Coordinates of C-alpha atoms in Angstrom, one line a residue:
Chain Y
M1446 CA 9.0 13.4 49.6
I1447 CA 10.6 15.3 46.8
T1448 CA 8.7 16.6 43.7
V1449 CA 10.4 17.8 40.6
L1450 CA 9.2 19.8 37.6
A1451 CA 10.9 18.2 34.6
G1452 CA 11.6 18.9 31.0
G1453 CA 13.9 16.7 29.0
V1454 CA 17.7 16.2 29.1
G1455 CA 18.7 18.6 32.0
A1456 CA 15.9 17.3 34.1
A1457 CA 16.7 13.8 33.4
R1458 CA 20.3 14.2 34.4
F1459 CA 19.3 16.0 37.5
L1460 CA 16.9 13.2 38.4
T1461 CA 19.7 10.6 38.1
G1462 CA 21.7 12.7 40.7
L1463 CA 18.6 12.8 42.9
T1464 CA 18.1 9.1 42.9
A1465 CA 21.5 8.8 44.3
V1466 CA 20.7 11.0 47.4
V1467 CA 17.0 10.3 47.9
D1468 CA 15.1 7.0 47.8
P1469 CA 13.6 6.9 44.3
A1470 CA 10.2 5.9 45.9
D1471 CA 10.1 9.2 47.5
I1472 CA 10.5 11.2 44.2
T1473 CA 7.7 12.3 42.0
A1474 CA 8.6 13.9 38.7
I1475 CA 5.9 15.9 36.9
V1476 CA 7.0 15.9 33.4
N1477 CA 6.2 18.4 30.6
T1478 CA 4.1 17.0 27.8
G1479 CA 3.7 20.2 25.9
D1480 CA 6.1 19.0 23.3
D1481 CA 4.4 15.7 22.7
V1482 CA 3.8 15.2 19.0
E1483 CA 1.7 12.8 16.9
L1484 CA 3.6 11.5 13.9
H1485 CA 2.7 8.6 11.6
G1486 CA -0.2 8.0 13.8
L1487 CA 2.0 7.4 16.8
W1488 CA 1.8 9.5 20.1
I1489 CA 5.3 10.5 21.0
S1490 CA 6.3 12.0 24.4
P1491 CA 9.9 13.1 24.1
D1492 CA 10.4 14.5 27.6
V1493 CA 8.8 11.6 29.5
D1494 CA 10.9 9.2 27.2
T1495 CA 14.2 11.0 27.9
V1496 CA 13.4 11.0 31.7
T1497 CA 12.4 7.4 31.6
Y1498 CA 15.3 6.1 29.4
T1499 CA 17.8 8.1 31.4
L1500 CA 16.6 6.8 34.7
A1501 CA 16.6 3.2 33.3
G1502 CA 20.3 3.8 32.3
A1503 CA 19.3 3.2 28.8
I1504 CA 19.8 6.6 27.3
N1505 CA 22.1 7.4 24.5
P1506 CA 24.7 9.2 26.5
E1507 CA 26.0 11.2 23.3
T1508 CA 22.8 12.7 22.3
G1509 CA 20.9 12.7 25.6
W1510 CA 17.8 11.4 23.9
G1511 CA 17.0 8.0 22.5
L1512 CA 18.3 4.7 23.4
A1513 CA 21.9 3.6 23.6
G1514 CA 22.8 1.1 20.9
E1515 CA 19.7 2.0 18.8
T1516 CA 19.4 1.0 15.2
W1517 CA 17.6 3.1 12.5
Q1518 CA 16.1 0.5 10.1
A1519 CA 12.6 1.8 10.1
L1520 CA 13.6 5.5 9.7
D1521 CA 15.9 4.6 7.0
A1522 CA 13.1 2.6 5.1
L1523 CA 10.9 5.5 5.6
G1524 CA 13.1 7.6 3.3
R1525 CA 11.9 5.8 0.4
Y1526 CA 8.3 6.9 1.0
E1527 CA 9.5 10.5 2.0
R1528 CA 11.2 10.8 -1.5
A1529 CA 8.1 9.6 -3.3
R1530 CA 5.4 11.3 -1.3
P1531 CA 2.9 13.7 -3.0
S1532 CA 3.7 17.4 -2.6
G1533 CA 2.1 18.9 0.5
S1534 CA 2.1 15.6 2.4
R1535 CA 4.1 15.3 5.6
A1536 CA 3.9 11.5 5.7
G1537 CA 6.9 9.5 5.7
A1538 CA 8.8 12.3 7.5
T1539 CA 12.2 11.5 8.7
W1540 CA 13.2 14.6 10.2
F1541 CA 12.1 13.4 13.6
G1542 CA 14.6 10.7 14.8
L1543 CA 12.8 7.4 15.7
G1544 CA 15.0 4.6 16.5
D1545 CA 13.7 1.0 15.9
R1546 CA 13.8 0.2 19.7
D1547 CA 12.4 3.7 20.6
L1548 CA 9.5 2.9 18.2
A1549 CA 8.5 0.1 20.5
T1550 CA 7.6 2.7 23.2
H1551 CA 5.5 4.8 20.9
L1552 CA 3.7 1.7 19.6
Y1553 CA 2.9 0.6 23.1
R1554 CA 1.8 4.2 24.2
T1555 CA -0.3 4.7 21.1
A1556 CA -2.0 1.2 21.5
R1557 CA -2.8 1.8 25.3
L1558 CA -4.2 5.3 24.4
A1559 CA -6.4 3.8 21.7
E1560 CA -7.6 1.4 24.4
G1561 CA -8.8 4.3 26.4
A1562 CA -6.0 4.3 29.1
R1563 CA -5.0 7.6 30.4
L1564 CA -1.7 9.0 29.6
S1565 CA -0.5 9.0 33.2
A1566 CA -1.4 5.3 33.5
V1567 CA 0.6 4.7 30.3
V1568 CA 3.7 6.7 31.4
A1569 CA 3.6 4.8 34.7
E1570 CA 3.5 1.4 32.9
I1571 CA 6.3 2.3 30.5
A1572 CA 8.4 3.5 33.5
A1573 CA 7.5 0.3 35.3
A1574 CA 8.5 -1.9 32.4
W1575 CA 12.0 -0.1 32.4
G1576 CA 12.4 -0.7 36.1
V1577 CA 12.3 3.0 36.9
G1578 CA 11.7 3.6 40.6
V1579 CA 10.8 7.4 40.5
R1580 CA 7.1 8.1 40.0
L1581 CA 6.8 9.7 36.7
V1582 CA 3.6 11.7 36.1
P1583 CA 2.9 13.8 32.9
M1584 CA 1.7 17.1 33.7
S1585 CA -1.8 16.4 32.3
D1586 CA -3.6 13.6 30.6
D1587 CA -5.1 16.2 28.4
R1588 CA -3.5 17.3 25.2
V1589 CA -1.6 20.5 25.6
Q1590 CA 0.4 21.6 22.7
T1591 CA 3.4 24.0 22.8
M1592 CA 3.0 26.1 19.7
V1593 CA 5.9 28.4 18.6
T1594 CA 5.4 31.3 16.3
V1595 CA 8.5 31.8 14.4
D1596 CA 9.9 34.3 12.0
E1597 CA 10.7 32.6 8.7
D1598 CA 12.1 35.0 6.2
G1599 CA 10.0 37.8 7.6
A1600 CA 6.8 35.9 7.7
S1601 CA 5.4 34.7 11.1
T1602 CA 4.2 31.2 11.2
E1603 CA 2.9 29.2 13.9
I1604 CA 4.2 25.6 14.2
G1605 CA 4.4 22.7 16.7
F1606 CA 7.2 22.5 19.1
Q1607 CA 9.0 19.7 17.5
D1608 CA 8.7 21.2 14.1
Y1609 CA 10.7 24.2 15.7
F1610 CA 13.0 22.2 17.8
V1611 CA 13.9 19.3 15.6
G1612 CA 12.5 20.1 12.2
R1613 CA 14.2 23.7 12.3
H1614 CA 16.9 22.7 14.7
H1615 CA 15.5 25.6 16.8
D1616 CA 17.5 27.8 14.4
V1617 CA 14.7 30.4 13.6
P1618 CA 13.6 33.4 15.6
V1619 CA 10.8 32.9 18.0
I1620 CA 8.0 35.5 18.2
S1621 CA 5.7 34.0 20.6
L1622 CA 4.7 30.9 22.4
R1623 CA 1.2 29.4 23.1
F1624 CA 0.2 26.3 25.0
A1625 CA -2.9 25.2 23.0
G1626 CA -5.3 23.3 25.0
A1627 CA -3.9 24.3 28.3
D1628 CA -7.0 26.3 29.3
D1629 CA -9.2 23.2 29.1
A1630 CA -6.6 20.8 30.5
H1631 CA -6.5 19.4 34.1
P1632 CA -3.5 18.4 36.0
A1633 CA -3.0 14.6 35.9
D1634 CA -4.1 12.7 39.1
G1635 CA -1.6 13.2 41.7
V1636 CA 0.1 16.4 40.3
L1637 CA -1.5 18.9 42.7
A1638 CA -0.9 16.5 45.8
A1639 CA 2.7 16.0 44.9
I1640 CA 3.3 19.7 44.8
R1641 CA 1.3 20.2 48.1
D1642 CA 2.9 17.4 50.0
A1643 CA 6.4 17.6 48.9
E1644 CA 9.1 18.8 51.4
V1645 CA 10.9 20.2 48.6
V1646 CA 9.7 21.0 45.1
V1647 CA 12.5 21.2 42.5
I1648 CA 12.3 23.0 39.2
C1649 CA 14.9 21.2 37.2
P1650 CA 17.4 23.0 35.1
S1651 CA 15.1 22.8 32.2
N1652 CA 13.9 25.5 29.7
P1653 CA 11.8 27.9 31.6
L1654 CA 9.8 28.9 28.6
V1655 CA 9.0 25.6 26.9
S1656 CA 9.7 22.9 29.5
I1657 CA 8.4 24.5 32.7
A1658 CA 6.0 27.0 31.5
P1659 CA 3.8 24.4 29.8
I1660 CA 3.4 22.7 33.2
R1661 CA 2.7 26.0 34.8
A1662 CA 0.0 26.6 32.2
V1663 CA -2.1 23.7 33.2
P1664 CA -4.9 25.3 35.5
G1665 CA -4.2 24.7 39.1
I1666 CA -0.6 23.9 38.9
E1667 CA 0.6 27.5 39.1
A1668 CA -1.5 28.2 42.1
A1669 CA -0.3 25.0 43.8
L1670 CA 3.2 26.1 43.2
R1671 CA 2.6 29.6 44.6
A1672 CA 1.0 28.2 47.6
A1673 CA 4.2 25.9 48.1
R1674 CA 6.6 28.8 47.0
E1675 CA 8.6 28.6 50.3
R1676 CA 9.4 24.9 49.6
V1677 CA 10.2 25.5 45.7
V1678 CA 13.8 25.5 44.7
A1679 CA 14.6 26.1 41.0
V1680 CA 18.0 25.4 39.3
S1681 CA 18.9 27.9 36.6
P1682 CA 19.5 26.3 33.2
I1683 CA 21.4 29.5 32.3
I1684 CA 25.0 29.6 33.2
A1685 CA 27.1 32.8 32.6
G1686 CA 24.4 33.9 30.2
A1687 CA 24.2 30.8 28.1
A1688 CA 22.2 27.5 28.0
L1689 CA 24.4 24.4 28.2
K1690 CA 22.0 22.8 25.7
G1691 CA 19.1 23.8 23.6
P1692 CA 17.7 27.3 22.7
A1693 CA 16.8 28.5 26.2
D1694 CA 19.3 31.4 25.9
R1695 CA 18.4 32.5 22.4
M1696 CA 14.6 32.1 23.1
L1697 CA 14.8 34.2 26.5
A1698 CA 16.5 37.1 24.3
E1699 CA 14.0 36.7 21.5
L1700 CA 11.1 37.0 24.0
G1701 CA 12.4 40.0 25.8
H1702 CA 14.0 38.3 28.9
D1703 CA 17.1 38.9 30.6
V1704 CA 19.6 36.0 29.5
S1705 CA 21.0 35.5 32.9
V1706 CA 20.2 34.0 36.1
V1707 CA 18.4 37.2 37.0
G1708 CA 16.1 36.7 34.1
V1709 CA 15.5 33.2 35.3
A1710 CA 15.0 34.5 38.8
R1711 CA 12.2 36.9 37.5
L1712 CA 10.5 34.1 35.6
Y1713 CA 10.6 31.9 38.7
A1714 CA 10.1 34.5 41.6
P1715 CA 6.3 33.9 41.7
I1716 CA 6.7 30.3 42.5
A1717 CA 10.2 29.7 43.8
S1718 CA 11.9 31.0 46.9
T1719 CA 15.3 29.8 46.1
L1720 CA 17.3 29.7 42.9
V1721 CA 20.3 27.6 42.6
V1722 CA 23.1 29.2 40.3
D1723 CA 26.3 28.0 39.0
D1724 CA 29.6 29.1 40.5
A1725 CA 30.2 31.1 37.3
D1726 CA 27.3 33.4 38.3
A1727 CA 28.4 34.0 41.8
D1728 CA 28.7 37.7 41.0
R1729 CA 25.0 37.7 40.2
A1730 CA 23.9 36.3 43.5
G1731 CA 23.0 39.8 44.9
A1732 CA 21.1 40.6 41.8
V1733 CA 19.2 37.3 42.0
E1734 CA 18.2 38.0 45.7
A1735 CA 17.2 41.6 44.7
E1736 CA 14.3 39.7 42.8
G1737 CA 13.1 38.3 46.1
V1738 CA 14.6 34.9 45.5
A1739 CA 17.3 33.4 47.8
C1740 CA 20.4 32.5 45.8
V1741 CA 22.4 29.4 46.3
V1742 CA 25.8 29.2 44.5
V1743 CA 27.2 25.7 43.6
P1744 CA 28.6 23.9 40.8
T1745 CA 25.6 23.0 38.5
V1746 CA 27.3 21.5 35.4
M1747 CA 26.4 17.7 35.6
T1748 CA 29.2 16.2 33.7
G1749 CA 28.5 12.9 35.2
R1750 CA 26.4 11.1 37.9
V1751 CA 28.8 12.3 40.7
E1752 CA 28.2 16.0 39.7
A1753 CA 24.6 15.4 39.3
A1754 CA 24.3 13.9 42.8
A1755 CA 26.3 16.8 44.3
L1756 CA 23.9 19.3 42.6
A1757 CA 20.9 17.3 43.9
R1758 CA 22.3 17.2 47.4
A1759 CA 22.9 21.0 47.3
V1760 CA 19.3 21.5 45.8
V1761 CA 17.6 19.5 48.4
G1762 CA 19.5 21.1 51.3
A1763 CA 18.9 24.6 49.8
R1764 CA 16.0 25.3 52.1
Chain W
M1206 CA -5.3 -5.4 -20.3
I1207 CA -5.4 -8.1 -17.8
T1208 CA -7.1 -7.7 -14.2
V1209 CA -6.4 -10.0 -11.4
L1210 CA -8.1 -10.6 -8.2
A1211 CA -5.4 -11.0 -5.6
G1212 CA -4.9 -12.2 -2.0
G1213 CA -1.4 -12.6 -0.7
V1214 CA 1.3 -15.0 -1.3
G1215 CA -0.2 -17.1 -3.9
A1216 CA -1.3 -14.1 -5.9
A1217 CA 1.8 -12.2 -5.6
R1218 CA 3.9 -15.2 -7.0
F1219 CA 1.3 -15.4 -9.8
L1220 CA 1.8 -11.8 -10.5
T1221 CA 5.5 -12.0 -10.9
G1222 CA 4.8 -14.6 -13.5
L1223 CA 2.5 -12.5 -15.2
T1224 CA 4.7 -9.6 -15.4
A1225 CA 7.2 -11.9 -17.3
V1226 CA 4.5 -12.4 -20.1
V1227 CA 2.4 -9.3 -20.0
D1228 CA 3.6 -5.6 -19.8
P1229 CA 3.2 -4.7 -16.2
A1230 CA 1.7 -1.4 -17.3
D1231 CA -1.3 -3.6 -18.8
I1232 CA -1.9 -5.3 -15.5
T1233 CA -4.3 -4.2 -12.7
A1234 CA -4.3 -6.1 -9.5
I1235 CA -7.4 -5.6 -7.3
V1236 CA -6.2 -6.7 -3.9
N1237 CA -8.1 -8.0 -0.8
T1238 CA -8.0 -5.7 2.1
G1239 CA -10.4 -7.7 4.3
D1240 CA -7.5 -8.9 6.3
D1241 CA -6.1 -5.3 7.1
V1242 CA -5.6 -4.8 10.7
E1243 CA -5.0 -1.9 13.0
L1244 CA -2.3 -2.5 15.5
H1245 CA -0.5 -0.1 17.7
G1246 CA -2.4 2.7 15.9
L1247 CA -0.9 1.6 12.6
W1248 CA -3.0 0.6 9.7
I1249 CA -1.5 -2.6 8.2
S1250 CA -2.4 -4.2 4.8
P1251 CA -0.9 -7.5 4.6
D1252 CA -2.1 -8.7 1.3
V1253 CA -1.2 -5.4 -0.5
D1254 CA 2.1 -5.4 1.2
T1255 CA 2.8 -8.9 0.1
V1256 CA 2.0 -8.1 -3.4
T1257 CA 4.0 -4.9 -3.4
Y1258 CA 7.1 -6.4 -1.8
T1259 CA 6.9 -9.4 -4.1
L1260 CA 6.6 -7.5 -7.3
A1261 CA 9.5 -5.2 -6.0
G1262 CA 11.6 -8.2 -5.7
A1263 CA 12.0 -7.3 -1.9
I1264 CA 9.8 -10.1 -0.3
N1265 CA 11.4 -12.6 2.1
P1266 CA 11.5 -15.6 0.0
E1267 CA 11.3 -18.0 2.8
T1268 CA 8.2 -16.7 4.6
G1269 CA 6.4 -15.4 1.6
W1270 CA 5.6 -12.2 3.6
G1271 CA 7.8 -9.4 4.9
L1272 CA 10.9 -8.0 3.6
A1273 CA 14.1 -9.8 2.8
G1274 CA 17.0 -9.1 5.2
E1275 CA 14.6 -7.7 7.7
T1276 CA 15.6 -6.8 11.3
W1277 CA 13.3 -7.1 14.4
Q1278 CA 14.5 -4.7 16.8
A1279 CA 11.2 -2.8 17.4
L1280 CA 9.4 -6.0 17.8
D1281 CA 11.8 -7.5 20.2
A1282 CA 11.7 -4.1 22.3
L1283 CA 8.0 -4.4 22.2
G1284 CA 8.3 -7.5 24.3
R1285 CA 9.3 -5.5 27.4
Y1286 CA 5.9 -3.8 27.2
E1287 CA 3.8 -6.9 26.3
R1288 CA 5.4 -8.6 29.5
A1289 CA 4.6 -5.6 31.7
R1290 CA 1.1 -4.6 30.2
P1291 CA -2.1 -4.6 32.5
S1292 CA -4.4 -7.7 32.2
G1293 CA -6.7 -7.3 29.6
S1294 CA -4.7 -5.0 27.4
R1295 CA -3.6 -6.0 24.0
A1296 CA -1.0 -3.2 23.6
G1297 CA 2.6 -4.3 23.0
A1298 CA 1.4 -7.3 21.3
T1299 CA 4.2 -9.2 19.5
W1300 CA 2.2 -11.9 18.0
F1301 CA 2.0 -10.0 14.7
G1302 CA 5.3 -9.9 12.9
L1303 CA 6.4 -6.3 12.2
G1304 CA 10.0 -6.0 10.8
D1305 CA 11.8 -2.6 11.4
R1306 CA 11.8 -1.8 7.6
D1307 CA 8.2 -3.0 7.2
L1308 CA 7.1 -0.7 9.8
A1309 CA 8.1 2.2 7.6
T1310 CA 5.4 1.2 5.2
H1311 CA 2.8 1.1 7.9
L1312 CA 4.0 4.4 9.3
Y1313 CA 3.6 6.0 5.9
R1314 CA 0.3 4.5 5.3
T1315 CA -1.1 5.5 8.6
A1316 CA 0.3 9.0 8.2
R1317 CA -1.3 9.4 4.7
L1318 CA -4.6 8.0 5.7
A1319 CA -4.6 10.5 8.6
E1320 CA -3.9 13.2 6.1
G1321 CA -7.2 12.3 4.5
A1322 CA -5.7 10.4 1.5
R1323 CA -7.7 7.5 0.1
L1324 CA -6.3 4.1 0.7
S1325 CA -6.2 3.4 -3.0
A1326 CA -4.0 6.6 -3.4
V1327 CA -1.7 5.3 -0.7
V1328 CA -1.4 1.8 -2.2
A1329 CA -0.5 3.5 -5.6
E1330 CA 2.2 5.7 -3.9
I1331 CA 3.7 2.9 -1.9
A1332 CA 3.8 0.7 -5.0
A1333 CA 5.4 3.7 -7.0
A1334 CA 8.1 4.0 -4.2
W1335 CA 9.1 0.6 -4.7
G1336 CA 9.0 0.9 -8.5
V1337 CA 6.1 -1.5 -9.0
G1338 CA 4.8 -1.1 -12.5
V1339 CA 1.6 -3.3 -12.0
R1340 CA -1.3 -1.0 -11.1
L1341 CA -2.4 -2.1 -7.6
V1342 CA -5.8 -1.2 -6.3
P1343 CA -7.4 -2.2 -3.0
M1344 CA -10.7 -3.6 -3.4
S1345 CA -12.3 -0.7 -1.6
D1346 CA -11.3 2.6 0.1
D1347 CA -13.7 1.7 2.9
R1348 CA -13.0 -0.4 5.8
V1349 CA -14.2 -4.1 5.2
Q1350 CA -13.2 -6.6 7.9
T1351 CA -13.1 -10.3 7.5
M1352 CA -14.4 -11.6 10.8
V1353 CA -13.9 -15.3 11.7
T1354 CA -16.2 -17.1 14.1
V1355 CA -14.1 -19.8 15.5
D1356 CA -14.7 -22.8 17.9
E1357 CA -12.4 -22.5 20.9
D1358 CA -12.8 -25.3 23.4
G1359 CA -16.5 -25.5 22.5
A1360 CA -17.4 -21.9 22.7
S1361 CA -17.7 -19.9 19.5
T1362 CA -16.0 -16.5 19.5
E1363 CA -15.9 -14.0 16.7
I1364 CA -12.3 -12.6 16.0
G1365 CA -10.6 -10.5 13.4
F1366 CA -9.0 -12.3 10.5
Q1367 CA -5.3 -11.7 11.7
D1368 CA -6.2 -12.9 15.2
Y1369 CA -7.3 -16.1 13.6
F1370 CA -4.7 -16.4 11.0
V1371 CA -1.6 -15.2 13.0
G1372 CA -2.7 -15.1 16.4
R1373 CA -4.2 -18.6 16.4
H1374 CA -1.9 -19.8 13.7
H1375 CA -5.2 -20.7 11.8
D1376 CA -5.2 -23.7 13.9
V1377 CA -8.8 -23.5 15.4
P1378 CA -12.0 -24.6 13.6
V1379 CA -13.9 -22.1 11.7
I1380 CA -17.6 -21.9 12.1
S1381 CA -18.4 -18.9 9.9
L1382 CA -17.1 -15.9 8.1
R1383 CA -18.5 -12.5 7.9
F1384 CA -17.2 -9.3 6.0
A1385 CA -18.0 -6.6 8.3
G1386 CA -18.6 -3.2 6.6
A1387 CA -19.0 -4.8 3.3
D1388 CA -22.6 -3.8 2.8
D1389 CA -21.7 -0.2 3.0
A1390 CA -18.5 -0.4 1.2
H1391 CA -17.9 0.9 -2.4
P1392 CA -15.2 -0.5 -4.9
A1393 CA -12.2 1.6 -5.1
D1394 CA -12.1 3.9 -8.1
G1395 CA -11.2 2.0 -11.2
V1396 CA -12.2 -1.5 -9.8
L1397 CA -15.3 -2.1 -11.7
A1398 CA -13.8 -0.6 -14.9
A1399 CA -10.7 -2.9 -14.5
I1400 CA -13.1 -5.8 -14.5
R1401 CA -15.2 -4.5 -17.3
D1402 CA -12.4 -3.6 -19.6
A1403 CA -10.1 -6.5 -19.2
E1404 CA -9.4 -9.0 -21.9
V1405 CA -9.0 -11.6 -19.1
V1406 CA -9.9 -11.4 -15.4
V1407 CA -7.7 -13.8 -13.4
I1408 CA -8.8 -15.1 -9.9
C1409 CA -5.4 -15.9 -8.5
P1410 CA -4.7 -19.1 -6.6
S1411 CA -5.6 -17.5 -3.4
N1412 CA -8.0 -18.6 -0.6
P1413 CA -11.6 -18.4 -2.2
L1414 CA -13.2 -17.9 1.2
V1415 CA -10.9 -15.3 2.9
S1416 CA -9.1 -13.7 0.0
I1417 CA -11.4 -13.7 -2.9
A1418 CA -14.8 -13.8 -1.0
P1419 CA -14.2 -10.4 0.5
I1420 CA -13.5 -8.8 -2.7
R1421 CA -16.7 -10.4 -4.2
A1422 CA -18.6 -9.1 -1.1
V1423 CA -18.1 -5.3 -2.0
P1424 CA -21.2 -4.2 -3.7
G1425 CA -20.9 -4.1 -7.4
I1426 CA -18.0 -6.3 -7.8
E1427 CA -19.8 -9.6 -7.9
A1428 CA -22.2 -8.3 -10.5
A1429 CA -19.2 -7.0 -12.6
L1430 CA -17.6 -10.4 -12.4
R1431 CA -20.8 -12.1 -13.4
A1432 CA -21.1 -9.8 -16.4
A1433 CA -17.4 -10.6 -17.3
R1434 CA -17.8 -14.3 -16.6
E1435 CA -16.8 -15.4 -20.2
R1436 CA -13.6 -13.6 -19.7
V1437 CA -12.9 -14.8 -16.0
V1438 CA -10.3 -17.5 -15.5
A1439 CA -9.7 -18.8 -12.0
V1440 CA -6.7 -20.7 -10.8
S1441 CA -7.4 -23.3 -8.2
P1442 CA -5.5 -22.9 -4.8
I1443 CA -6.4 -26.5 -4.2
I1444 CA -4.2 -29.1 -5.5
A1445 CA -5.0 -32.8 -5.0
G1446 CA -7.2 -32.0 -2.2
A1447 CA -4.9 -29.7 -0.3
A1448 CA -3.7 -26.2 -0.1
L1449 CA 0.0 -25.4 -0.9
K1450 CA 0.0 -22.8 1.8
G1451 CA -2.5 -21.6 4.4
P1452 CA -5.8 -22.9 5.8
A1453 CA -8.0 -23.0 2.5
D1454 CA -8.2 -26.8 2.7
R1455 CA -9.1 -27.0 6.2
M1456 CA -11.5 -23.9 6.0
L1457 CA -13.3 -25.3 3.0
A1458 CA -14.0 -28.4 4.8
E1459 CA -15.0 -26.7 8.1
L1460 CA -17.5 -24.6 6.1
G1461 CA -19.1 -27.5 4.2
H1462 CA -17.3 -27.3 0.7
D1463 CA -15.7 -30.0 -1.1
V1464 CA -12.0 -29.9 -0.6
S1465 CA -11.0 -30.3 -4.2
V1466 CA -11.0 -28.5 -7.5
V1467 CA -14.7 -29.5 -7.9
G1468 CA -15.4 -27.6 -4.7
V1469 CA -13.4 -24.6 -6.0
A1470 CA -15.3 -24.9 -9.4
R1471 CA -18.6 -24.6 -7.5
L1472 CA -17.5 -21.5 -5.7
Y1473 CA -16.4 -19.8 -8.9
A1474 CA -18.9 -21.0 -11.2
P1475 CA -21.1 -17.9 -11.0
I1476 CA -18.2 -15.7 -11.9
A1477 CA -15.6 -17.7 -13.8
S1478 CA -16.1 -19.6 -17.0
T1479 CA -12.7 -21.3 -16.7
L1480 CA -10.9 -23.1 -13.9
V1481 CA -7.1 -23.9 -14.3
V1482 CA -6.1 -26.9 -12.2
D1483 CA -3.0 -28.8 -11.5
D1484 CA -1.9 -31.8 -13.4
A1485 CA -2.4 -33.6 -10.2
D1486 CA -6.0 -33.1 -10.6
A1487 CA -6.3 -34.1 -14.3
D1488 CA -8.7 -36.9 -13.4
R1489 CA -11.2 -34.3 -11.9
A1490 CA -11.3 -32.3 -15.1
G1491 CA -14.8 -33.9 -16.1
A1492 CA -16.1 -33.1 -12.7
V1493 CA -15.1 -29.7 -12.9
E1494 CA -16.6 -29.3 -16.3
A1495 CA -19.9 -30.8 -14.9
E1496 CA -20.0 -27.7 -12.8
G1497 CA -20.4 -25.7 -15.9
V1498 CA -16.8 -24.5 -15.9
A1499 CA -14.2 -25.2 -18.6
C1500 CA -11.2 -27.0 -17.1
V1501 CA -7.6 -26.3 -18.2
V1502 CA -5.0 -28.7 -16.7
V1503 CA -1.4 -27.5 -16.3
P1504 CA 1.4 -27.5 -13.9
T1505 CA 0.2 -24.9 -11.2
V1506 CA 2.9 -25.2 -8.5
M1507 CA 5.0 -21.9 -8.7
T1508 CA 8.4 -23.1 -7.3
G1509 CA 10.0 -20.3 -9.1
R1510 CA 9.5 -17.4 -11.6
V1511 CA 9.9 -19.8 -14.5
E1512 CA 7.0 -22.0 -13.3
A1513 CA 4.9 -18.7 -12.4
A1514 CA 5.5 -17.4 -15.9
A1515 CA 4.5 -20.6 -17.5
L1516 CA 1.3 -20.7 -15.4
A1517 CA 0.6 -17.2 -16.2
R1518 CA 1.0 -17.9 -19.9
A1519 CA -1.4 -20.8 -19.6
V1520 CA -3.9 -18.7 -17.7
V1521 CA -3.9 -15.8 -20.0
G1522 CA -4.3 -18.2 -23.2
A1523 CA -7.0 -20.2 -21.4
R1524 CA -9.8 -18.5 -23.1

């Protein structure tokens, strides 16, 4: 039994590697839903979908999100309304990429939630419809929203995560983060048991601040991870001081963290006993271990399934 | 100033003819929203969309609904979830045709309603985005749902209009109709004035029982029509005892009405002073007039814009 904490693209790629070395039926992925967004009346779960589509072999390999061979008729047609909408309205927004086939996922999820189904049940149904063998569980059935306070031309504004990530192309300074609703949220069924019962808990190479932190913010999960610390192995998303993808490096710096594997080690030291870092950071292994975290040095760049599987093998064997 | 009461396809075609003989800026269409449906979390207004797309010249000419050149990727992809959904769930339903470009309309409408916009404002925005010059007004901003009690294998079941019309292909016996919410609904802004101030009020060749009756059921509209009766001209959707399209003929019979222009005259006599019937019903003109309604006999089959314009000219000149 292996349990992983997952964000989006990096986690999805790691999971494809993990399924090559561990029976998918023995894998549980606890997925961040802090970046879920409601748009056009639809409930959209970007990280869950990225993990699902990737494990189904249906992901767009160029973008890392969305479906391969996607069409964009609906979004294109939405442009007509966006151009005509009243000032102040956000309806008809085309800044968030919704492919035609991807829309079906959001239509189904929204309809099931409207029927009263729990998000975790819907996540499982969608994964099953795609033939995904890994057990996917959202961190919570409750709404937790990652809110980002950004500096725009000197004024601080709090916006939703997707407004920051997609709408602003994560290209504005971040002042602070907040996980709205987290205090009242409960872990989804099976989350705490999956952490408690796993031989290894893997923190995927995801953004520690906006992919893993929302999961940790759901009451009960942080404590479960601390109790499991000796079995928790994290993979650094920072390689040689930079993120392969996304704003993790910039965000770490803006929020006062060390933009290095040492900074990652500090963030994860309370919950992880081992940090896997890339060969490029071999000279930092001592500094990582000085944070009280064992350091394993291996290639961590997942250029393909072979590399992802090798990384997964190293991570599972790291303790 | 001409005001029309409109259902879907027949009304839309009549309106294309009317815009050829009257300045579109002088036309107000009060459109049925009793067959609006919420599906997948989206608010769908079939009659309004049919009228909008038709007046925009964008309608699929073969079906009479939906957009020309439409693609169906989202609906196709939804099939994956429909096949996998739990028993009892209606999520992932593919029985209601939602084209990819058409979806944009529902996404925009849903987002605007969620922002607190009134339906009538959204209808006007969508029409403007399509360059429609006719003023389109939903009968009400409030939710009125046409409910159909049908006989299925001897058991009577009340279902929503689209469940009957699309889901059952209007191929089950109708026992009764109800307009849920009508008693508490208010006419949309401008509806009563449009009836009061029009030189002619046209009841389009729409289904009297499920396209026009829901409009009449909104408190205040029936009284306004009765007060305007001398200026109200109806066009019979029944020609030689049959409907050109849809279940009007069958439904009239099932609900105890005469399936003829005389039956239509009886239904409209309280609110219309003139009924326009097709040449095929010339021999019924006397029977129509015996119901207290003047009868105008002209060709009413709108095979194209030319015929629609000729019909519109006759209707506007009928009083």
